[in-house]
Coordinates of C-alpha atoms in Angstrom, one line a residue:
M1 CA -20.4 15.8 5.5
A2 CA -23.2 18.7 5.8
R3 CA -22.8 18.1 10.0
D4 CA -19.0 19.2 9.4
A5 CA -19.2 21.0 6.8
D6 CA -16.9 24.5 7.7
H7 CA -14.3 22.3 8.8
E8 CA -11.1 21.2 6.2
A9 CA -11.2 17.8 4.5
V10 CA -9.0 18.4 1.9
V11 CA -6.0 19.5 1.0
G12 CA -3.3 19.7 -1.8
S13 CA -0.9 21.9 -3.8
D14 CA -3.6 23.4 -6.2
R15 CA -6.0 24.0 -3.8
R16 CA -8.3 23.7 0.2
L17 CA -11.6 22.2 0.5
T18 CA -14.1 21.8 3.1
Y19 CA -15.8 19.3 4.0
G20 CA -18.6 21.8 2.4
Q21 CA -16.5 22.7 -0.6
L22 CA -15.8 18.9 -0.6
D23 CA -19.8 17.8 -1.5
I24 CA -20.1 20.3 -3.8
A25 CA -17.5 19.9 -5.6
I26 CA -17.7 16.3 -5.6
D27 CA -21.6 16.5 -7.1
H28 CA -20.3 18.6 -10.3
A29 CA -17.4 16.2 -10.8
A30 CA -20.2 12.7 -10.3
S31 CA -22.8 15.2 -12.8
T32 CA -19.7 16.2 -15.4
L33 CA -18.6 12.4 -15.2
F34 CA -22.3 11.3 -15.9
G35 CA -23.2 13.6 -18.3
L36 CA -20.0 12.4 -20.0
G37 CA -21.4 8.6 -20.1
V38 CA -20.7 7.4 -16.5
R39 CA -23.2 5.1 -15.9
R40 CA -23.1 2.5 -12.5
G41 CA -20.7 -0.6 -12.7
S42 CA -19.0 1.7 -15.6
T43 CA -15.0 0.8 -15.0
V44 CA -13.0 4.1 -14.7
G45 CA -9.4 4.5 -14.9
I46 CA -7.8 8.0 -13.1
S47 CA -4.1 8.4 -13.7
L48 CA -3.3 11.4 -11.8
P49 CA -0.2 12.8 -9.8
N50 CA -1.6 14.0 -6.5
S51 CA -3.9 16.3 -6.3
T52 CA -7.6 17.1 -4.7
E53 CA -8.9 16.8 -8.2
L54 CA -7.5 13.0 -7.7
V55 CA -9.9 12.6 -4.2
V56 CA -13.0 14.9 -5.6
L57 CA -12.9 11.5 -9.2
F58 CA -12.1 8.9 -6.5
Y59 CA -16.0 10.1 -4.3
A60 CA -17.6 11.3 -7.6
T61 CA -17.3 6.7 -9.3
M62 CA -18.1 6.3 -5.7
R63 CA -21.2 8.3 -5.5
L64 CA -22.2 7.3 -9.4
G65 CA -22.0 3.3 -8.3
A66 CA -19.0 3.4 -10.5
I67 CA -15.8 1.0 -10.9
F68 CA -12.9 2.6 -9.6
L69 CA -9.3 1.9 -11.1
G70 CA -6.1 3.6 -10.4
L71 CA -3.6 3.8 -12.5
N72 CA -0.4 4.8 -11.5
A73 CA 1.3 8.2 -13.5
N74 CA 4.4 7.0 -13.5
L75 CA 4.0 3.5 -15.8
A76 CA 4.9 3.2 -19.0
P77 CA 2.1 3.5 -21.8
P78 CA 2.0 -0.3 -22.2
E79 CA 1.5 -1.0 -17.9
K80 CA -0.9 1.3 -18.4
S81 CA -2.6 0.6 -21.3
Y82 CA -2.3 -3.8 -20.2
I83 CA -4.2 -2.8 -17.7
L84 CA -7.1 -0.6 -19.1
D85 CA -7.4 -3.6 -21.2
D86 CA -7.8 -6.8 -18.2
A87 CA -9.8 -4.4 -16.1
G88 CA -12.2 -3.7 -18.5
A89 CA -12.5 -0.3 -18.3
Q90 CA -15.0 2.1 -20.4
F91 CA -13.2 5.2 -19.4
L92 CA -9.3 7.0 -18.9
I93 CA -9.5 10.5 -16.9
T94 CA -5.6 11.5 -17.3
D95 CA -2.6 14.2 -17.6
H96 CA -2.2 15.6 -21.0
T97 CA 1.0 14.0 -21.6
S98 CA -0.2 10.5 -21.4
A99 CA -3.4 10.8 -22.7
E100 CA -1.8 11.0 -26.4
A101 CA 0.9 8.7 -25.6
L102 CA -2.2 6.3 -25.2
D103 CA -4.4 7.0 -27.3
P104 CA -3.0 5.6 -30.1
I105 CA -3.4 1.8 -28.1
V106 CA -6.2 2.1 -25.9
D107 CA -9.6 1.8 -27.4
L108 CA -11.3 3.7 -25.0
P109 CA -12.9 7.8 -23.9
V110 CA -9.2 9.7 -22.7
F111 CA -10.6 12.6 -20.7
P112 CA -7.6 14.3 -20.2
S113 CA -6.6 16.9 -17.2
S114 CA -4.2 18.1 -14.7
I115 CA -3.8 20.6 -12.5
E116 CA -2.6 23.3 -14.6
S117 CA -5.0 23.0 -16.8
P118 CA -8.1 20.9 -14.1
G119 CA -11.1 19.5 -16.2
P120 CA -14.8 20.4 -15.6
W121 CA -15.3 18.4 -12.8
L122 CA -13.4 21.6 -10.6
A123 CA -16.3 23.8 -11.2
D124 CA -17.0 26.4 -9.6
D125 CA -18.8 26.0 -6.4
T126 CA -20.9 29.1 -6.4
V127 CA -23.0 27.7 -9.5
S128 CA -25.0 24.4 -9.1
P129 CA -24.4 21.1 -10.8
S130 CA -26.8 19.3 -14.3
P131 CA -29.0 17.1 -11.7
Y132 CA -28.1 13.1 -12.2
P133 CA -29.4 9.5 -11.0
R134 CA -27.1 9.0 -7.0
P135 CA -27.7 5.2 -6.5
I136 CA -28.2 3.5 -3.8
C137 CA -25.8 0.7 -3.9
R138 CA -25.7 -1.9 -2.0
F139 CA -23.2 -3.7 0.6
D140 CA -20.9 -5.3 -1.0
E141 CA -21.1 -4.2 -4.9
A142 CA -18.0 -3.7 -6.2
A143 CA -16.8 -0.3 -6.0
G144 CA -12.9 -0.6 -7.1
I145 CA -10.4 -2.7 -8.7
A146 CA -6.9 -3.0 -7.0
Y147 CA -4.2 -4.2 -9.5
T148 CA -1.2 -6.3 -7.5
S149 CA 2.2 -4.4 -7.0
G150 CA 3.7 -6.9 -10.0
T151 CA 7.1 -7.8 -7.9
T152 CA 7.3 -10.6 -10.0
G153 CA 6.0 -10.6 -13.3
R154 CA 2.1 -9.6 -14.9
P155 CA -0.3 -7.6 -11.3
K156 CA -4.3 -9.3 -11.3
G157 CA -7.0 -7.8 -10.8
V158 CA -8.2 -7.5 -7.3
T159 CA -12.0 -6.2 -6.8
H160 CA -13.4 -5.5 -3.9
S161 CA -16.8 -4.3 -2.8
H162 CA -17.8 -1.0 -0.6
R163 CA -17.6 -2.9 2.4
N164 CA -14.1 -3.5 1.8
L165 CA -13.3 -0.3 1.0
L166 CA -15.1 1.6 3.8
L167 CA -14.6 -0.9 6.8
P168 CA -11.1 -0.7 7.3
G169 CA -10.8 3.0 7.9
A170 CA -13.7 2.4 10.5
S171 CA -11.7 -0.2 12.5
L172 CA -8.3 2.5 12.3
V173 CA -11.0 5.4 13.5
A174 CA -11.5 2.9 16.5
V175 CA -8.5 1.8 17.1
R176 CA -6.5 4.9 16.8
G177 CA -8.8 6.6 18.1
Y178 CA -8.8 9.2 15.5
G179 CA -11.1 12.3 15.6
P180 CA -11.0 16.0 13.9
D181 CA -8.1 16.8 15.3
L182 CA -6.4 14.0 12.3
R183 CA -4.3 15.7 10.2
R184 CA -3.3 12.5 8.0
G185 CA -0.8 13.2 4.9
D186 CA 0.0 10.6 2.4
C187 CA 3.2 11.3 -0.2
A188 CA 2.3 7.8 -1.6
S189 CA 0.2 7.6 -5.0
L190 CA -3.5 7.4 -4.2
T191 CA -4.4 6.0 -7.8
I192 CA -2.7 2.5 -5.1
L193 CA -6.4 1.4 -3.3
N194 CA -5.6 0.9 -0.1
L195 CA -4.0 4.5 0.3
Q196 CA -7.4 6.0 -0.6
V197 CA -9.2 3.8 1.8
T198 CA -6.2 4.4 4.5
S199 CA -5.9 8.5 3.8
T200 CA -9.1 9.5 1.6
L201 CA -12.0 7.6 3.4
L202 CA -10.3 6.6 6.5
T203 CA -9.5 10.5 7.3
A204 CA -13.1 10.9 6.1
Q205 CA -14.9 8.5 8.3
A206 CA -12.9 10.9 11.0
G207 CA -13.7 14.0 10.5
G208 CA -10.5 15.0 10.3
A209 CA -8.2 17.0 7.1
Q210 CA -6.2 14.6 4.7
I211 CA -3.3 16.1 3.5
V212 CA -3.0 15.4 -0.3
M213 CA 1.1 15.1 -0.6
D214 CA 2.5 15.7 -3.8
R215 CA 6.6 15.3 -3.0
V216 CA 8.5 12.4 -2.2
D217 CA 12.3 13.7 -1.6
P218 CA 13.1 14.9 2.1
V219 CA 13.0 18.6 2.0
G220 CA 9.5 18.1 0.0
I221 CA 7.7 15.6 2.8
A222 CA 9.0 17.6 5.5
T223 CA 7.9 20.8 4.6
W224 CA 3.9 19.4 4.1
I225 CA 4.2 18.2 7.3
R226 CA 5.5 21.0 9.0
E227 CA 3.6 23.7 7.7
E228 CA 0.7 21.6 6.8
R229 CA 1.1 20.1 10.8
V230 CA 0.9 16.8 9.8
N231 CA 0.3 14.5 12.5
S232 CA -0.1 10.6 10.6
W233 CA 2.0 9.8 8.1
F234 CA 2.7 6.6 6.3
G235 CA 6.7 6.0 4.5
V236 CA 7.8 3.5 2.6
P237 CA 11.6 2.9 3.9
T238 CA 13.2 4.5 1.2
M239 CA 11.1 8.0 2.8
L240 CA 12.5 7.1 6.4
H241 CA 16.2 6.8 4.9
G242 CA 15.6 9.7 2.8
L243 CA 14.4 11.9 6.3
A244 CA 16.1 10.6 8.5
T245 CA 19.9 11.2 6.7
S246 CA 19.5 14.8 4.9
P247 CA 21.1 17.4 6.5
D248 CA 18.4 19.8 5.1
V249 CA 15.8 18.4 7.7
V250 CA 15.4 18.9 11.0
A251 CA 13.2 17.6 13.9
E252 CA 11.7 20.8 14.0
D253 CA 10.7 20.1 11.1
L254 CA 8.5 17.0 12.3
A255 CA 7.2 17.9 15.1
T256 CA 3.7 17.5 15.0
L257 CA 4.1 13.4 14.3
R258 CA 2.2 11.4 16.8
D259 CA 2.1 8.4 14.5
V260 CA 4.3 7.1 11.5
W261 CA 3.4 4.2 9.8
T262 CA 5.7 1.9 7.4
G263 CA 5.0 -1.6 6.1
G264 CA 7.0 -4.0 8.8
T265 CA 8.1 -6.7 6.3
H266 CA 9.8 -4.7 3.9
A267 CA 11.3 -2.0 6.5
P268 CA 14.8 -2.6 7.1
P269 CA 15.6 -2.1 11.3
S270 CA 18.2 0.0 11.4
V271 CA 16.5 2.8 8.7
R272 CA 13.6 2.6 11.9
Q273 CA 16.0 2.8 14.2
A274 CA 18.0 6.0 12.3
F275 CA 14.4 7.8 12.2
E276 CA 13.8 6.9 15.9
Q277 CA 16.9 8.7 17.2
R278 CA 17.0 11.6 14.7
F279 CA 13.2 12.6 15.4
G280 CA 12.1 10.7 18.5
H281 CA 8.9 9.7 16.8
R282 CA 8.0 6.1 17.3
V283 CA 8.0 4.1 13.3
Y284 CA 5.0 1.7 13.8
A285 CA 5.2 -1.7 12.3
T286 CA 2.7 -3.0 9.6
Y287 CA 1.0 -6.2 7.1
G288 CA -1.6 -5.8 4.8
M289 CA -2.0 -6.8 1.3
T290 CA -3.7 -5.9 -1.5
E291 CA -6.3 -8.4 -1.8
V292 CA -7.2 -8.1 2.1
P293 CA -7.5 -5.0 1.1
T294 CA -4.9 -3.0 3.1
V295 CA -4.2 -3.6 7.0
V296 CA -4.3 -6.4 8.3
T297 CA -2.0 -5.8 11.5
I298 CA -0.6 -2.4 12.9
E299 CA 1.4 -2.4 16.6
P300 CA -0.4 -0.6 19.0
F301 CA -0.1 3.0 20.8
G302 CA 2.3 3.2 23.3
G303 CA 3.1 -1.1 23.1
P304 CA 7.1 -2.6 23.0
H305 CA 8.0 -3.5 19.7
A306 CA 8.0 -6.5 19.7
P307 CA 11.6 -7.9 17.2
G308 CA 10.3 -9.0 13.3
S309 CA 6.5 -7.9 14.9
S310 CA 4.2 -6.4 11.7
G311 CA 2.1 -5.8 15.2
Q312 CA -1.9 -6.9 16.2
L313 CA -4.9 -8.1 14.3
L314 CA -7.6 -5.5 13.6
P315 CA -10.7 -6.3 15.5
Q316 CA -12.9 -7.0 12.4
L317 CA -10.7 -9.7 11.1
V318 CA -8.8 -13.1 12.9
V319 CA -5.7 -14.7 10.8
D320 CA -4.5 -18.2 11.8
I321 CA -2.0 -19.7 10.5
R322 CA -2.4 -22.8 8.6
D323 CA -0.3 -26.4 7.5
D324 CA -0.1 -27.2 3.7
E325 CA -3.5 -29.7 4.3
G326 CA -5.4 -26.5 5.8
V327 CA -5.0 -27.3 9.9
V328 CA -5.2 -24.1 11.9
Q329 CA -1.6 -23.8 14.2
P330 CA -1.1 -23.4 17.9
A331 CA 1.0 -20.0 18.5
N332 CA 4.3 -19.7 18.1
C333 CA 4.6 -22.2 14.0
V334 CA 4.9 -21.3 11.2
G335 CA 2.8 -21.7 8.5
E336 CA 0.6 -19.7 6.0
I337 CA -1.4 -16.3 7.5
T338 CA -5.3 -16.6 7.1
V339 CA -8.0 -14.2 7.1
R340 CA -11.1 -14.2 8.1
A341 CA -13.9 -12.5 9.8
Q342 CA -13.8 -12.1 13.1
D343 CA -17.1 -14.7 14.3
A344 CA -18.4 -12.7 18.1
G345 CA -18.4 -9.0 19.2
P346 CA -19.3 -6.1 17.8
W347 CA -17.4 -6.6 14.6
G348 CA -18.3 -10.1 14.6
G349 CA -19.5 -10.8 10.5
L350 CA -18.3 -7.7 9.2
Y351 CA -15.7 -8.8 7.0
R352 CA -15.4 -10.0 3.7
P353 CA -12.9 -11.1 1.9
M354 CA -12.1 -9.3 -1.9
L355 CA -14.5 -10.3 -4.8
G356 CA -11.9 -11.7 -6.5
Y357 CA -8.8 -11.4 -9.0
H358 CA -10.9 -9.8 -12.4
G359 CA -11.4 -12.3 -14.7
R360 CA -9.5 -15.0 -13.1
P361 CA -12.2 -17.7 -11.7
A362 CA -9.7 -20.7 -10.7
E363 CA -7.0 -18.6 -9.1
T364 CA -9.8 -16.6 -7.0
A365 CA -11.1 -19.6 -5.8
Q366 CA -7.3 -20.8 -5.3
A367 CA -7.4 -17.8 -2.8
V368 CA -10.3 -17.6 -1.4
R369 CA -12.2 -20.5 -0.4
Q370 CA -15.0 -21.0 2.5
G371 CA -14.9 -17.5 3.5
V372 CA -10.6 -17.9 4.1
L373 CA -8.3 -15.7 2.9
F374 CA -5.4 -17.7 1.6
T375 CA -2.3 -14.7 1.6
G376 CA 0.3 -16.5 0.4
D377 CA 2.2 -15.2 2.9
I378 CA 4.0 -17.5 5.1
G379 CA 4.2 -16.2 8.8
E380 CA 3.7 -17.1 12.1
L381 CA 1.4 -15.6 16.0
D382 CA 3.3 -15.5 18.9
D383 CA 2.1 -15.1 22.6
E384 CA 0.7 -11.8 22.5
G385 CA -0.5 -12.4 19.1
N386 CA 2.3 -10.5 17.0
L387 CA 2.0 -11.3 13.4
I388 CA 5.1 -12.9 12.2
V389 CA 5.9 -12.3 9.1
R390 CA 8.2 -15.0 6.9
D391 CA 8.0 -15.0 3.8
R392 CA 5.3 -15.0 0.9
R393 CA 5.0 -19.1 0.3
H394 CA 6.3 -18.8 -3.5
A395 CA 9.5 -16.6 -2.6
L396 CA 11.0 -19.9 -0.3
I397 CA 13.9 -21.5 -1.4
L398 CA 14.5 -25.3 -1.3
R399 CA 18.3 -25.4 -0.8
G400 CA 19.2 -29.3 -0.5
G401 CA 15.8 -30.3 1.7
A402 CA 16.5 -27.0 4.0
N403 CA 14.1 -24.5 3.3
V404 CA 15.2 -20.7 3.2
Y405 CA 13.4 -17.7 3.6
P406 CA 14.6 -14.7 2.3
A407 CA 12.9 -12.6 4.5
E408 CA 14.9 -13.5 7.2
V409 CA 18.2 -13.5 5.5
E410 CA 16.9 -10.0 4.4
R411 CA 16.4 -8.4 8.0
V412 CA 19.8 -10.1 9.0
L413 CA 21.5 -7.9 6.0
S414 CA 19.2 -5.5 7.1
E415 CA 20.5 -4.6 10.0
L416 CA 23.6 -3.8 9.4
A417 CA 24.9 0.1 9.5
G418 CA 25.0 1.5 5.2
V419 CA 22.3 -1.3 4.0
T420 CA 19.4 0.6 2.9
G421 CA 17.5 -2.3 1.4
A422 CA 18.4 -5.6 0.2
A423 CA 16.3 -8.8 -1.7
V424 CA 17.5 -12.7 -1.9
I425 CA 16.3 -15.4 -3.8
G426 CA 17.2 -18.8 -5.1
T427 CA 18.6 -19.8 -8.0
P428 CA 18.8 -22.7 -10.5
D429 CA 21.0 -24.9 -9.3
E430 CA 21.8 -28.7 -10.5
R431 CA 23.6 -30.6 -7.0
L432 CA 21.3 -28.9 -4.0
G433 CA 18.5 -27.1 -6.3
Q434 CA 18.4 -23.7 -5.2
R435 CA 21.7 -21.8 -4.3
V436 CA 20.9 -18.2 -1.5
A437 CA 21.7 -14.9 -3.9
A438 CA 21.3 -11.7 -2.9
V439 CA 21.1 -8.1 -3.9
V440 CA 22.6 -5.4 -1.3
E441 CA 21.6 -1.5 -1.8
L442 CA 24.1 0.5 0.4
A443 CA 24.0 3.9 1.1
P444 CA 26.2 6.4 -0.4
G445 CA 29.6 6.9 1.3
S446 CA 29.0 3.0 2.5
D447 CA 32.2 1.6 2.2
L448 CA 30.8 -2.0 3.3
T449 CA 32.2 -5.1 0.7
V450 CA 30.4 -8.2 -0.2
D451 CA 33.4 -10.1 2.4
N452 CA 31.5 -7.7 5.2
L453 CA 28.3 -8.9 4.5
Q454 CA 29.1 -12.5 4.0
A455 CA 30.8 -12.6 7.7
H456 CA 27.5 -10.4 8.9
C457 CA 25.2 -13.5 8.2
L458 CA 27.7 -16.2 8.6
K459 CA 27.9 -14.9 12.5
N460 CA 23.9 -14.7 12.6
L461 CA 22.7 -17.5 10.6
A462 CA 23.1 -21.2 9.6
R463 CA 25.3 -21.4 6.8
Y464 CA 23.0 -23.3 4.9
K465 CA 21.0 -19.5 5.0
V466 CA 24.6 -17.6 4.0
P467 CA 24.4 -16.2 0.3
E468 CA 26.4 -17.5 -2.0
Q469 CA 26.2 -15.1 -4.5
W470 CA 25.7 -11.7 -4.4
R471 CA 25.5 -8.1 -6.0
L472 CA 25.5 -4.4 -4.6
T473 CA 23.8 -2.5 -6.7
T474 CA 20.1 0.1 -6.5
L475 CA 16.7 -1.4 -6.1
S476 CA 13.9 -1.1 -8.2
R477 CA 10.8 -0.7 -6.5
N478 CA 7.0 0.1 -7.2
A479 CA 5.2 3.0 -5.7
M480 CA 4.5 1.7 -2.7
G481 CA 8.2 1.0 -1.9
K482 CA 8.4 -3.1 -2.4
V483 CA 11.7 -4.2 -4.5
V484 CA 10.0 -5.3 -8.3
R485 CA 11.9 -9.3 -7.6
S486 CA 12.0 -9.7 -11.4
D487 CA 13.6 -7.4 -12.1
V488 CA 16.0 -9.1 -9.2
E489 CA 16.4 -12.5 -10.3
R490 CA 17.3 -10.9 -14.3
L491 CA 21.1 -9.5 -12.6
F492 CA 21.4 -13.9 -11.9
A493 CA 19.3 -14.5 -15.0

């Protein structure tokens, strides 16, 4: 960091830090954490809102060789307690209110902190921190635990190495051509390990500035982008839709953007198109997952958008499509998406899959076989190498012996103007095995009816894929904007 000491590194609503100031702040935080008992290999839970403090604490755990465990601040106390217990956390840093709620139900030291009343890790940078040991960590040593989104049930902890945390940022900097002019903004929670990889670490690897955005409403997002000249930003579909439809946001607010990402597998085409038409910025689709970690594919700058595509591979990875026997399939064949290391070239042999599901060796052995990560996702590669994700394997609906991919039906529903989200599941049926059911979220003021939705599906899908059960309601989503499938299933219970 010293070579870029005067370059702006992190900007939040609480303060601004150059790389030199950030380095000192990390030392203060690491020294303080060491004094509280954090050691190499300790698992440190951190549950705070987006702030420079959260970024400093992330770096400080890395500097001590400890393991970062992020917990979304919006989780309920029992949800946080489950994750802390499952991960074997030894420490928790959180806000004062959460500390009071968790104190009776967790058996570990809880250190309250907040932007208004920060902890000792935000000490005056004119004061030298107390000495502490700085271990040299192995590249494949555990560095972070990320919990799966829990869209279908209890989340699982995915353990990643220092290698895994650093490699995606390095490859994205190379592929996207990022440099010191990068001003990367993210308003999704930075307690999500994937966001620390693609925001905190990526920006530092580029030598740019990380903009820690603490608002998710359209005006708040637009204000951050305009005032901090954000040029790279990740938005979940609800954020894209909110910006595209807000009367209080104008194109000039987002004029500095040049690289807008979203998740290709759950972003309705209508939402992307509305954003692009209003603001003139291309929205680049991505595909990634907690177990990889983070980005596997991204659409290249300037290239045409292939319908349904989530982009092309990052250079350290190889994606194969395999059948049920694990045999690699040719282009345009549907099967399970698997990820492994690129064998040749400058990125050859660098990638390693996750270290495993924490405390779940049998599930780890099922997911990682001979260096290949079996994702459980269903998709195909087209002739140009674009990845088209069809669905999760466990989400596949078997209706009367025919396969129905929920994501295909969701895509067709999302094409309709006025649809802001759709979730399709299979419900039990004695005769057919399963029937197709859909929950559709409509934009405010939309006059679409079930008849309209059904007619659109009949026009664009085989009859056996058309939903037979419907609910029109708001979809519950997790912190990454993904629909919580268990809540959808309860609507048809």
